[in-house]
Amino acid sequence: MKVQSVSFLNSRNNNIDKTEKSRLTIPFFTTNNNNNVADVFIKNSTPVQTVKNTSKMISFMGYSVHIVDGGNHAANMNHFAQSIGEGKWDLYNKEVETNYRDPGIKQLENLEWKLKELNFEQTLSYDKYHDAVYIAMPILANVPLQNLEAQMNAVMGTHTHLTPQNIRSKKDEVIAFLKRIYDEPDKYRQYINYMDPMGQGLEKTYGIIYQINKLAQRRNTKVFIPAGHPEYASIKWMSEQRNQKPELYNYIATGFDKDNAVHNMQREIKDNGWYDFNLLSLSEADIVNVKDADGKDYIYSAYDSCVKDGARGVYNFSPVRDENGKLLGYGYHDTKHVDYPYEEFPANDEIQGIAKFVGRPLKEVLADSETTQAFKDDVWNNRSRERYADKLFKVSDIFPQHERDYNKMDLKGDYIDSSLQLYFRTNKDGLVIFPNCDCEGSGRPSVLSMWGSCFSIFNAIKDDIKIREKFNERGYFDKETLYRKHPKEIDSLLFESEELIKDKRYDEAEHVLQYAAELEKVAGLHGYKPLEALGDFYTMKKDYHQAENCYNSALNELSRKIINKLKIEGVQYTLKDCADYIRFVEMLNPQELEYRYNKANYDKMNFIQKMFVEEPQKPEDLKNTNKYIQFKKVSKLYTGCSRLYEKLAENCELRNEDFPAFACNWAANMMQTMNETSDELLNRRADKNTYLGDFLNVD
């Protein structure tokens, strides 16, 4: 999950009238062959009128997973869920109507009704769920932030500035706006239409968030929603406008950014403030970001402050063949196991020109010199190329160098098919690959790029189930047991992780630390040490984004813990109260000075004089009072806030984010002072608000 610690990106007005910038994009299935996912599936999409509200179940680990989705996307999510759950998920499908213009978009009015049904069903039959219920909702309700800002300010009469970094701190304002257009959609139809050119029904967003929150607040129920891909549409549009699609796809496949083309586009997008925000991220669900196969942020990952989690969501989609070369289907994980049978996949026709080559040895499909010359002659004379349909040709044998340079063919591939449109390469095993679909960057044969935070939510659910089962293994069947065993268990886990790191067993160490963090979360005691240790672990692994998320979460938990401890005998004190009282007790206060003076005089008196004077009474030792003891505990804890801000500053420096680093160092110093500003920072963090820009007069 990415939670930016501070926001200082320059922002200029986005042209919200551009169709390409304001449309809702769902890039979960991409061929990159001049088609996006919606292009691939649009011919196979089920019309809204024919969608049935069916529900089927597939066995999985005894945990119930409800998938709220629609169209071909729902079918693909089911196949993927089964592939990672090894066929053991208890999957229940809740079909949602799709948009008639773009089947990748789900209609929000229908979604609201489906969530109401799910809330009702959960109420009636919850007792049959013995452990946990998971709700996977791979649906987006995207609006460019600048568009959202403009319509919100127009309707509410405000002057709020929205950025990816401050969106969580502005959550109440945005929710109030969404409620207003939900209550009176006809009155605000003009503003709704500006945000919703595809007619998704964005005016229903408030009702959906309300239903999601009802589900998320239920015992042992967790809702997972994708964070989305805020820069995907902008990068796609810019690469097309600038003729830099070859640079983009080559960067995704190889990691090589020729002339910094991709990074320059990303920088320009951030400078312009172009960010497509998923409005459903404002709910209390787990908002999951997309990670690559190595657990790092993908090129299209979200980075707004509403993101809470992250998991792998990038997969090559490999053809699986039998010993005779017949295509049996496709696999998410390798070229041997069928996860999606050929007869069930809806886009076979669209990818057949790619699939007939990908995964086969080059020698089986590469044309020899004689065939190549005949092909060139037929192309030159505009004759039929049909007889070459099963052959690939070396690009260097077909095109002269100047033409290859002009059309950037070297970035596209080394081999080309008879249509002169599809470019191929070979991997280290000598197998043909289609580089435009190598979203993993692994070289594994792929006919489609299966990526997106929708895939990530199922991996996040799988990880959560692993942790829950770990709880059961260790005997945490109820809260009472958890509270009793909790402190020693945390210390034991932290020690165990340190030993694993020493032995360079990093995967095991990460799992132990994640389990410890989840244990703290379930206990509800606002423990922060496992999160801080996990942040240190990711820093060591140079996964600075994950480290930042952990430090931010640790700071939030520690802030809540401190505020809880500042409440003594029904009175809520501040950090300033705490510091002042400690100083008062530990210095020679007036009562102590008066006692010492009177006691000294009393001791000088003779026996007769003492008979007529009452001996001075030592004032109460304030160091033994509950108030002082509690405040001393707070004084030890709040230094942890300063330390965590310092770690966030170091994290920003490692990513060359100079001004955010400055802001975090400023916050670290402020936390040392225990004054009014410290209290404001503490309360803001306790509310999961990470924004610092307004403290430094930067919006």
XYZ file of C-alpha atoms in Angstrom:
699
model
C 0.000 0.000 0.000
C 1.173 3.416 -0.745
C 0.487 6.198 1.693
C 2.476 9.237 0.792
C 3.748 10.954 3.876
C 3.451 14.476 2.500
C 2.170 16.274 -0.582
C 4.183 18.909 -2.389
C 3.672 18.039 -6.043
C 3.080 20.978 -8.347
C -0.393 20.960 -9.835
C -1.770 22.707 -12.874
C -5.335 22.607 -14.134
C -6.231 19.406 -15.923
C -8.398 19.687 -18.993
C -11.415 17.818 -17.661
C -13.204 18.198 -20.983
C -10.841 15.802 -22.751
C -12.649 12.549 -23.300
C -9.392 10.621 -23.078
C -8.646 12.111 -19.665
C -12.064 11.863 -18.031
C -13.271 8.484 -19.261
C -13.385 5.538 -16.883
C -10.787 2.939 -17.822
C -10.621 -0.656 -16.651
C -7.262 -1.952 -17.939
C -7.362 -5.442 -16.448
C -6.864 -7.359 -19.683
C -4.495 -5.932 -22.244
C -3.141 -7.332 -25.481
C -1.192 -4.161 -26.340
C -1.837 -5.103 -29.965
C -3.456 -1.731 -30.625
C -6.290 -2.953 -28.417
C -6.926 -2.593 -24.730
C -8.826 -4.986 -22.530
C -12.221 -3.533 -23.296
C -11.429 -3.807 -27.015
C -10.609 -7.491 -26.603
C -13.742 -8.393 -24.689
C -16.323 -6.036 -26.109
C -17.460 -8.520 -28.753
C -17.936 -11.220 -26.147
C -19.576 -9.130 -23.462
C -22.987 -10.088 -22.175
C -25.570 -7.342 -22.746
C -27.031 -5.802 -19.588
C -30.469 -7.121 -20.415
C -29.311 -10.750 -20.426
C -27.209 -10.792 -17.261
C -28.660 -13.208 -14.726
C -28.312 -12.807 -10.990
C -27.022 -16.309 -10.477
C -24.947 -17.576 -7.607
C -22.638 -20.553 -7.716
C -20.248 -21.995 -5.179
C -16.798 -23.540 -5.484
C -15.131 -25.155 -2.460
C -12.184 -23.267 -0.939
C -10.516 -23.777 2.440
C -13.805 -23.432 4.294
C -13.747 -19.637 3.908
C -16.571 -17.852 2.116
C -15.466 -15.448 -0.602
C -18.199 -13.397 -2.264
C -17.223 -11.930 -5.641
C -19.257 -8.862 -6.544
C -18.585 -8.305 -10.245
C -20.133 -8.646 -13.681
C -19.631 -9.582 -17.313
C -16.599 -11.420 -18.667
C -14.504 -9.725 -16.013
C -16.346 -11.715 -13.336
C -15.632 -14.976 -15.169
C -11.951 -14.126 -15.372
C -11.820 -13.223 -11.689
C -13.377 -16.603 -10.864
C -10.791 -18.493 -12.902
C -7.979 -16.516 -11.332
C -9.331 -17.012 -7.796
C -9.509 -20.756 -8.374
C -5.953 -20.815 -9.731
C -4.434 -19.238 -6.615
C -6.784 -21.018 -4.210
C -5.904 -24.402 -5.683
C -9.577 -25.112 -6.309
C -10.552 -24.891 -2.638
C -12.273 -21.490 -2.380
C -15.919 -21.207 -1.352
C -16.793 -18.685 -4.063
C -20.179 -17.014 -4.297
C -20.839 -14.775 -7.301
C -22.959 -11.651 -7.156
C -23.518 -10.559 -10.765
C -23.538 -6.810 -11.443
C -24.806 -5.183 -14.631
C -22.190 -3.826 -17.030
C -22.126 -0.549 -18.925
C -23.577 -0.720 -22.446
C -20.760 1.475 -23.788
C -17.902 -0.300 -22.043
C -18.495 -3.777 -20.543
C -15.495 -3.290 -18.268
C -17.465 -0.682 -16.318
C -20.034 -1.799 -13.729
C -23.291 0.099 -13.234
C -23.365 1.593 -9.750
C -27.137 1.665 -9.295
C -27.248 -2.093 -9.744
C -24.166 -2.490 -7.547
C -25.902 -0.675 -4.693
C -28.805 -3.126 -4.850
C -26.455 -6.110 -4.919
C -24.678 -4.849 -1.801
C -28.014 -4.341 -0.047
C -28.887 -7.942 -0.900
C -25.529 -9.103 0.418
C -26.021 -7.202 3.673
C -29.458 -8.795 4.026
C -28.157 -12.304 3.279
C -25.314 -11.874 5.749
C -27.815 -10.836 8.419
C -29.981 -13.901 7.901
C -27.324 -16.575 7.556
C -24.241 -15.342 9.371
C -24.282 -18.182 11.918
C -23.188 -20.661 9.244
C -19.854 -18.858 8.814
C -17.555 -20.165 11.476
C -14.500 -18.004 10.944
C -14.311 -15.283 8.317
C -16.279 -13.938 5.400
C -14.462 -12.196 2.560
C -16.037 -9.908 -0.001
C -14.025 -9.234 -3.156
C -15.332 -6.263 -5.114
C -13.136 -5.785 -8.221
C -14.978 -2.641 -9.306
C -13.850 0.936 -9.929
C -15.745 4.226 -9.842
C -13.049 6.471 -11.273
C -13.032 10.261 -11.428
C -9.999 12.455 -12.206
C -9.182 14.263 -8.971
C -9.166 17.667 -10.636
C -12.600 16.965 -12.089
C -13.859 15.831 -8.676
C -12.386 18.957 -7.078
C -14.058 21.270 -9.598
C -17.522 19.727 -9.266
C -17.327 19.449 -5.475
C -16.342 23.092 -5.060
C -19.080 24.186 -7.471
C -21.784 22.238 -5.633
C -20.597 22.842 -2.064
C -19.349 26.414 -2.504
C -15.913 25.495 -1.145
C -12.344 26.073 -2.309
C -10.884 22.672 -1.437
C -7.787 21.484 -3.279
C -7.554 17.708 -3.742
C -4.340 15.762 -4.261
C -3.517 12.044 -4.027
C -1.718 12.793 -0.773
C -4.447 14.781 0.982
C -7.527 12.950 -0.302
C -7.908 10.960 2.914
C -7.713 14.086 5.063
C -10.431 15.627 2.864
C -12.557 12.485 3.066
C -15.396 14.028 5.087
C -15.757 16.887 2.601
C -15.855 14.536 -0.376
C -18.340 12.214 1.345
C -20.579 15.213 2.115
C -20.500 16.151 -1.569
C -21.292 12.581 -2.648
C -24.222 12.485 -0.220
C -25.627 15.716 -1.615
C -25.645 14.487 -5.216
C -26.978 11.117 -3.990
C -29.912 12.797 -2.235
C -30.713 15.227 -5.079
C -29.310 13.804 -8.330
C -31.693 15.710 -10.613
C -30.739 19.041 -9.085
C -27.032 18.378 -9.667
C -27.282 16.406 -12.910
C -25.026 18.808 -14.801
C -22.169 18.302 -12.324
C -22.718 14.547 -12.229
C -22.501 14.352 -16.018
C -19.185 16.238 -15.994
C -17.743 13.478 -13.803
C -19.570 10.579 -15.423
C -19.336 10.753 -19.240
C -19.851 6.983 -19.545
C -23.118 6.994 -17.586
C -21.882 4.658 -14.845
C -24.210 6.221 -12.269
C -21.660 7.975 -10.041
C -24.476 9.692 -8.141
C -25.007 6.318 -6.412
C -21.487 6.278 -4.947
C -22.528 7.478 -1.480
C -25.089 4.686 -1.124
C -22.507 2.117 -2.199
C -19.955 3.396 0.311
C -22.630 3.202 3.017
C -23.367 -0.439 2.167
C -19.656 -1.312 2.004
C -19.116 0.198 5.447
C -22.021 -1.815 6.870
C -20.404 -4.994 5.576
C -16.913 -4.015 6.754
C -18.171 -3.344 10.284
C -19.554 -6.851 10.697
C -17.759 -9.345 12.886
C -15.088 -11.263 10.966
C -16.123 -9.740 7.640
C -13.531 -8.103 5.412
C -14.201 -6.239 2.181
C -11.445 -5.848 -0.432
C -11.554 -3.205 -3.176
C -8.921 -2.412 -5.847
C -7.127 0.918 -5.601
C -7.204 1.324 -9.367
C -4.574 2.557 -11.804
C -4.648 6.360 -11.700
C -2.022 7.047 -14.359
C -2.860 4.295 -16.845
C -5.176 6.339 -19.078
C -2.814 9.320 -19.056
C 0.295 7.292 -19.924
C -1.567 5.416 -22.634
C -2.869 8.677 -24.120
C 0.501 10.449 -23.933
C 2.402 7.520 -25.438
C -0.008 7.459 -28.373
C 0.160 11.223 -28.884
C 3.974 11.220 -28.795
C 4.514 8.006 -30.734
C 6.192 6.474 -27.681
C 4.188 3.266 -27.326
C 7.265 1.214 -28.375
C 9.259 2.828 -25.547
C 6.438 2.172 -23.063
C 5.921 -1.513 -23.879
C 9.642 -2.158 -24.099
C 10.094 -0.581 -20.651
C 7.385 -2.797 -19.159
C 8.922 -5.936 -20.677
C 12.623 -5.200 -20.144
C 12.939 -2.375 -17.615
C 14.942 -0.329 -20.134
C 13.616 3.221 -20.463
C 15.034 4.574 -23.724
C 15.759 8.293 -23.452
C 13.830 8.319 -20.145
C 10.628 8.488 -22.180
C 8.448 6.695 -19.617
C 9.821 8.488 -16.581
C 9.376 11.826 -18.317
C 5.727 11.008 -18.990
C 5.215 9.946 -15.382
C 6.824 13.133 -14.113
C 4.665 15.283 -16.376
C 1.525 13.469 -15.246
C 2.366 14.117 -11.600
C 3.256 17.746 -12.266
C -0.091 18.232 -14.004
C -1.971 16.537 -11.172
C -3.585 13.948 -13.447
C -4.855 11.222 -11.130
C -7.893 8.991 -11.726
C -9.213 8.284 -8.230
C -11.450 5.356 -7.286
C -14.263 6.911 -5.228
C -14.917 3.558 -3.536
C -11.531 3.993 -1.822
C -13.303 6.401 0.543
C -15.028 3.419 2.173
C -13.809 1.422 5.174
C -12.862 -1.548 2.987
C -9.291 -2.776 2.539
C -8.063 -0.793 -0.473
C -5.498 -2.944 -2.280
C -2.766 -1.719 -4.616
C -1.191 -3.675 -7.467
C 2.324 -5.090 -7.002
C 4.535 -6.844 -9.504
C 5.901 -10.370 -9.177
C 8.718 -9.092 -6.921
C 6.332 -7.286 -4.572
C 7.236 -3.822 -5.866
C 4.916 -1.121 -7.140
C 3.852 -1.726 -10.719
C 4.150 1.068 -13.271
C 0.402 1.715 -12.934
C 0.142 1.436 -9.130
C -1.926 3.923 -7.148
C -0.274 6.169 -4.565
C -3.104 8.042 -2.874
C -3.473 8.150 0.894
C -6.549 5.880 0.908
C -4.542 2.806 -0.130
C -4.195 0.367 2.770
C -2.678 -2.806 1.338
C -0.793 -4.206 -1.626
C -0.412 -7.608 -3.268
C 0.732 -9.147 -6.502
C -1.554 -8.393 -9.417
C 0.668 -8.829 -12.485
C 0.595 -12.089 -14.454
C 1.650 -13.277 -17.881
C -1.083 -15.396 -19.463
C 0.695 -18.407 -20.933
C -0.573 -20.830 -23.579
C -0.625 -24.457 -22.395
C -0.238 -27.154 -25.066
C -0.262 -30.932 -25.098
C 2.600 -33.039 -26.481
C 1.206 -32.621 -30.009
C 1.141 -28.834 -29.784
C -2.638 -28.525 -29.409
C -3.672 -25.472 -27.391
C -5.483 -26.715 -24.265
C -5.922 -23.390 -22.528
C -3.981 -20.806 -20.588
C -2.124 -20.566 -17.290
C -1.456 -17.683 -14.915
C 1.583 -19.298 -13.319
C 3.379 -21.478 -15.889
C 3.059 -23.169 -19.284
C 2.106 -26.584 -17.894
C -1.090 -26.132 -15.872
C -4.381 -25.005 -17.391
C -6.099 -22.355 -15.269
C -8.428 -21.189 -18.021
C -9.605 -23.924 -20.448
C -9.557 -22.948 -24.112
C -13.267 -23.581 -24.618
C -14.189 -21.274 -21.699
C -11.988 -18.334 -22.673
C -14.025 -15.658 -24.529
C -11.209 -14.016 -26.509
C -9.604 -16.917 -28.401
C -10.383 -15.392 -31.792
C -8.862 -12.028 -30.876
C -5.526 -13.512 -29.821
C -5.176 -16.403 -32.261
C -2.605 -14.486 -34.334
C -0.401 -14.286 -31.240
C -1.187 -17.645 -29.637
C -0.144 -19.708 -32.667
C 3.464 -18.553 -32.207
C 3.925 -17.805 -28.509
C 5.558 -20.531 -26.451
C 6.806 -22.513 -29.444
C 10.499 -23.048 -30.285
C 11.683 -20.446 -32.780
C 13.058 -23.070 -35.165
C 9.528 -24.434 -35.683
C 8.126 -21.150 -36.982
C 11.067 -19.149 -38.366
C 11.120 -18.861 -42.158
C 14.288 -19.917 -43.964
C 16.102 -17.593 -46.375
C 14.308 -18.933 -49.449
C 10.861 -18.481 -47.896
C 11.849 -15.034 -46.669
C 12.839 -13.919 -50.161
C 9.603 -15.275 -51.628
C 7.647 -13.425 -48.945
C 9.419 -10.133 -49.734
C 8.649 -10.559 -53.420
C 4.974 -11.174 -52.696
C 4.794 -8.152 -50.400
C 6.498 -5.959 -53.004
C 4.095 -7.135 -55.700
C 1.059 -6.890 -53.409
C 0.266 -10.606 -53.700
C -1.515 -12.743 -51.106
C 0.486 -13.600 -47.987
C -1.851 -16.318 -46.762
C 0.655 -19.134 -47.313
C 3.062 -17.444 -44.856
C 0.517 -17.175 -42.001
C 2.347 -19.750 -39.861
C 5.805 -18.207 -40.303
C 7.853 -15.534 -38.564
C 10.535 -13.478 -40.295
C 13.583 -11.665 -39.020
C 12.843 -7.957 -38.932
C 16.365 -7.243 -40.185
C 15.724 -9.449 -43.253
C 12.548 -7.575 -44.195
C 13.258 -3.908 -43.487
C 16.334 -1.740 -44.135
C 18.079 -0.098 -41.182
C 16.738 3.417 -41.817
C 13.155 2.127 -41.813
C 13.760 0.092 -38.662
C 15.141 3.174 -36.933
C 12.319 5.442 -38.084
C 9.601 3.026 -36.908
C 11.469 2.017 -33.706
C 11.332 -1.628 -34.730
C 14.296 -2.619 -32.587
C 12.215 -1.686 -29.527
C 9.263 -3.711 -30.769
C 10.918 -7.067 -31.429
C 13.312 -9.155 -33.512
C 10.762 -11.116 -35.527
C 7.560 -10.189 -37.333
C 4.574 -12.114 -38.687
C 3.219 -12.062 -42.234
C 0.785 -9.244 -41.417
C 3.825 -7.043 -40.658
C 1.979 -5.890 -37.526
C 2.940 -8.293 -34.727
C 6.482 -8.305 -33.335
C 8.048 -11.182 -31.413
C 11.248 -12.071 -29.562
C 12.679 -15.199 -27.977
C 13.369 -15.829 -24.303
C 16.414 -17.473 -22.734
C 14.906 -20.900 -23.485
C 14.611 -20.156 -27.202
C 10.809 -19.949 -27.059
C 8.872 -17.310 -28.975
C 7.403 -14.543 -26.820
C 5.201 -11.564 -27.599
C 6.994 -8.735 -25.724
C 3.968 -6.432 -25.678
C 2.257 -8.957 -23.391
C 5.226 -9.600 -21.100
C 3.788 -7.499 -18.270
C 5.793 -9.494 -15.701
C 9.038 -8.668 -17.453
C 9.951 -12.309 -16.895
C 10.137 -13.564 -20.474
C 7.534 -16.250 -19.750
C 5.434 -16.803 -22.904
C 2.261 -14.736 -22.735
C -0.672 -14.028 -25.040
C -2.311 -11.430 -22.789
C -1.149 -9.030 -20.099
C -3.196 -9.974 -17.052
C -2.538 -7.176 -14.607
C -4.510 -4.963 -12.279
C -5.387 -4.357 -8.649
C -8.448 -6.569 -9.210
C -6.077 -9.549 -9.254
C -4.335 -8.126 -6.198
C -7.413 -8.285 -3.986
C -7.543 -12.083 -4.276
C -3.890 -12.407 -3.295
C -4.598 -10.071 -0.365
C -7.455 -12.354 0.708
C -5.196 -15.392 0.375
C -2.556 -13.713 2.567
C -5.179 -12.798 5.162
C -6.412 -16.385 5.314
C -2.853 -17.624 5.878
C -2.520 -15.284 8.835
C -5.884 -16.330 10.273
C -4.875 -19.970 10.068
C -1.630 -19.095 11.817
C -3.725 -17.608 14.632
C -5.630 -20.860 14.959
C -2.392 -22.878 14.996
C -1.164 -20.801 17.934
C -4.403 -21.140 19.855
C -5.899 -17.661 19.444
C -9.503 -18.745 19.279
C -10.904 -15.849 21.295
C -9.994 -12.336 22.436
C -9.415 -13.363 26.059
C -6.704 -15.825 25.038
C -5.238 -13.267 22.685
C -4.955 -10.564 25.361
C -3.374 -13.011 27.815
C -0.747 -14.378 25.439
C -0.283 -11.271 23.306
C 2.706 -9.369 24.858
C 5.048 -12.348 25.167
C 3.996 -13.610 21.757
C 4.896 -10.304 20.077
C 8.333 -10.247 21.712
C 8.875 -13.854 20.679
C 7.903 -13.130 17.073
C 10.166 -10.088 16.840
C 13.082 -12.120 18.188
C 12.252 -14.937 15.751
C 12.274 -12.496 12.821
C 15.668 -11.116 13.863
C 17.144 -14.616 13.870
C 15.631 -15.390 10.471
C 17.091 -12.192 9.022
C 20.519 -13.108 10.400
C 20.198 -16.442 8.581
C 19.092 -14.575 5.408
C 15.760 -16.411 5.422
C 14.026 -13.262 4.300
C 10.728 -14.711 3.065
C 10.145 -16.432 6.404
C 11.140 -13.300 8.317
C 8.686 -11.208 6.324
C 5.871 -13.664 7.012
C 6.630 -13.686 10.755
C 6.632 -9.883 10.912
C 3.397 -9.681 8.936
C 1.837 -12.170 11.316
C 3.025 -10.144 14.326
C 1.553 -6.965 12.822
C -1.758 -8.704 12.182
C -1.743 -10.092 15.716
C -1.400 -6.557 17.080
C -4.228 -5.446 14.821
C -6.575 -8.213 15.951
C -5.744 -7.544 19.606
C -6.803 -3.939 19.092
C -4.131 -2.626 21.465
C -2.569 -0.193 18.959
C 0.791 -1.937 18.990
C 3.298 -0.373 16.634
C 6.548 -2.289 17.130
C 5.888 -5.060 14.558
C 4.940 -2.446 11.959
C 8.106 -0.483 12.659
C 10.181 -3.675 12.463
C 8.465 -4.561 9.191
C 9.313 -1.085 7.884
C 12.954 -1.610 8.843
C 12.861 -4.970 7.048
C 11.553 -3.423 3.821
C 14.110 -0.628 4.074
C 16.837 -3.270 4.268
C 15.319 -4.912 1.168
C 15.221 -1.471 -0.540
C 11.452 -1.684 -0.933
C 11.048 1.910 0.179
C 7.398 2.172 -0.733
C 6.397 -0.745 1.488
C 8.643 0.612 4.228
C 6.880 3.971 4.039
C 3.501 2.284 4.367
C 4.623 0.391 7.462
C 6.114 3.467 9.141
C 2.950 5.435 8.429
C 0.769 2.673 9.873
C 3.034 2.373 12.924
C 2.812 6.124 13.493
C -0.984 6.010 13.266
C -1.223 3.166 15.793
C 1.265 4.757 18.189
C -0.628 8.057 18.071
C -3.874 6.326 19.015
C -2.088 4.488 21.816
C -0.713 7.755 23.240
C -4.091 9.489 23.100
C -5.657 6.552 24.955
C -3.011 6.787 27.683
C -3.522 10.553 28.007
C -7.054 9.903 29.232
C -6.781 9.580 33.026
C -9.750 9.239 35.376
C -12.131 10.436 32.698
C -10.079 13.515 31.748
C -8.457 13.781 28.296
C -5.086 15.508 28.679
C -2.762 16.816 25.974
C 0.938 16.279 25.354
C 1.521 19.799 26.668
C -0.350 18.937 29.878
C 1.826 15.855 30.166
C 5.108 17.738 29.699
C 4.109 20.558 32.075
C 3.076 18.141 34.817
C 6.267 16.077 34.563
C 8.360 19.244 34.799
C 6.314 20.428 37.776
C 6.783 17.142 39.640
C 10.465 16.722 38.859
C 11.557 20.256 39.686
C 11.643 21.754 43.208
C 8.056 22.984 43.229
C 6.826 25.632 45.746
C 5.262 23.082 48.099
C 8.523 21.129 48.295
C 10.588 24.303 48.819
C 8.260 25.494 51.571
C 8.426 22.112 53.273
C 12.233 22.039 53.175
C 12.456 25.583 54.600
C 9.986 24.848 57.428
C 11.571 21.473 58.166
C 15.026 23.048 58.433
C 13.718 25.629 60.932
C 11.855 22.944 62.852
C 14.980 20.814 63.140
C 16.878 23.780 64.683
C 14.348 24.090 67.530
C 15.025 22.647 70.967
C 12.784 20.109 72.629
C 10.649 22.706 74.470
C 10.042 24.793 71.326
C 8.940 21.747 69.346
C 6.261 21.055 71.949
C 4.403 24.211 70.843
C 4.929 23.861 67.056
C 3.463 21.259 64.704
C 6.062 19.388 62.706
C 5.893 20.271 58.970
C 4.243 17.539 56.899
C 5.981 16.340 53.771
C 3.776 17.006 50.738
C 2.415 14.051 48.791
C 5.031 12.381 46.601
C 3.522 13.111 43.224
C 5.846 10.593 41.629
C 3.737 7.822 43.117
C 0.454 9.110 41.710
C -1.312 7.377 38.845
C -1.240 10.605 36.849
C 2.549 10.949 36.998
C 3.167 7.254 36.295
C 0.867 7.356 33.261
C 2.428 10.566 31.962
C 5.915 9.070 32.269
C 4.776 6.153 30.111
C 3.493 8.643 27.554
C 6.795 10.540 27.598
C 8.589 7.333 26.628
C 6.098 6.545 23.870
C 5.983 9.924 22.173
C 9.697 9.794 21.375
C 8.729 6.853 19.161
C 6.618 9.258 17.069
C 9.658 11.426 16.523
C 11.737 8.372 15.594
C 9.132 7.185 13.073
C 8.979 10.613 11.443
C 12.773 10.503 11.156
C 12.538 7.121 9.430
C 9.945 8.526 7.039
C 12.314 11.414 6.304
C 15.143 8.973 5.547
C 12.758 7.032 3.317
C 11.925 10.190 1.352
C 15.620 11.039 1.008
C 16.346 7.584 -0.407
C 13.710 8.274 -3.077
C 15.096 11.772 -3.741
C 11.961 13.457 -2.389
C 13.691 16.402 -0.769
C 10.807 18.558 0.364
C 8.756 15.691 1.861
C 11.939 14.664 3.693
C 12.243 18.205 5.055
C 8.607 18.129 6.200
C 9.025 14.801 7.996
C 12.162 16.056 9.752
C 10.197 19.135 10.791
C 7.453 16.888 12.218
C 10.072 14.813 14.061
C 11.391 17.968 15.744
C 7.866 19.138 16.581
C 7.091 15.848 18.314
C 10.078 16.419 20.591
C 8.615 19.680 21.894
C 5.341 18.259 23.300
C 3.464 21.484 22.552
C 0.200 22.426 20.813
C 1.602 21.542 17.377
C 2.646 18.128 18.693
C -0.915 17.550 19.866
C -2.310 18.547 16.485
C 0.078 16.155 14.721
C -0.844 13.411 17.176
C -4.593 13.835 16.711
C -4.235 13.983 12.955
C -2.203 10.773 12.902
C -4.647 9.035 15.219
C -7.278 9.759 12.569
C -5.024 8.169 9.892
C -4.426 11.564 8.324
C -0.895 11.668 6.893
C -1.012 15.135 5.370
C 1.572 17.744 6.460
C 1.392 20.316 3.695
C -0.872 22.785 5.514
C 1.520 22.992 8.490
C 4.151 24.376 6.130
C 1.730 26.518 4.119
C 1.908 24.199 1.114
C -1.425 22.968 -0.208
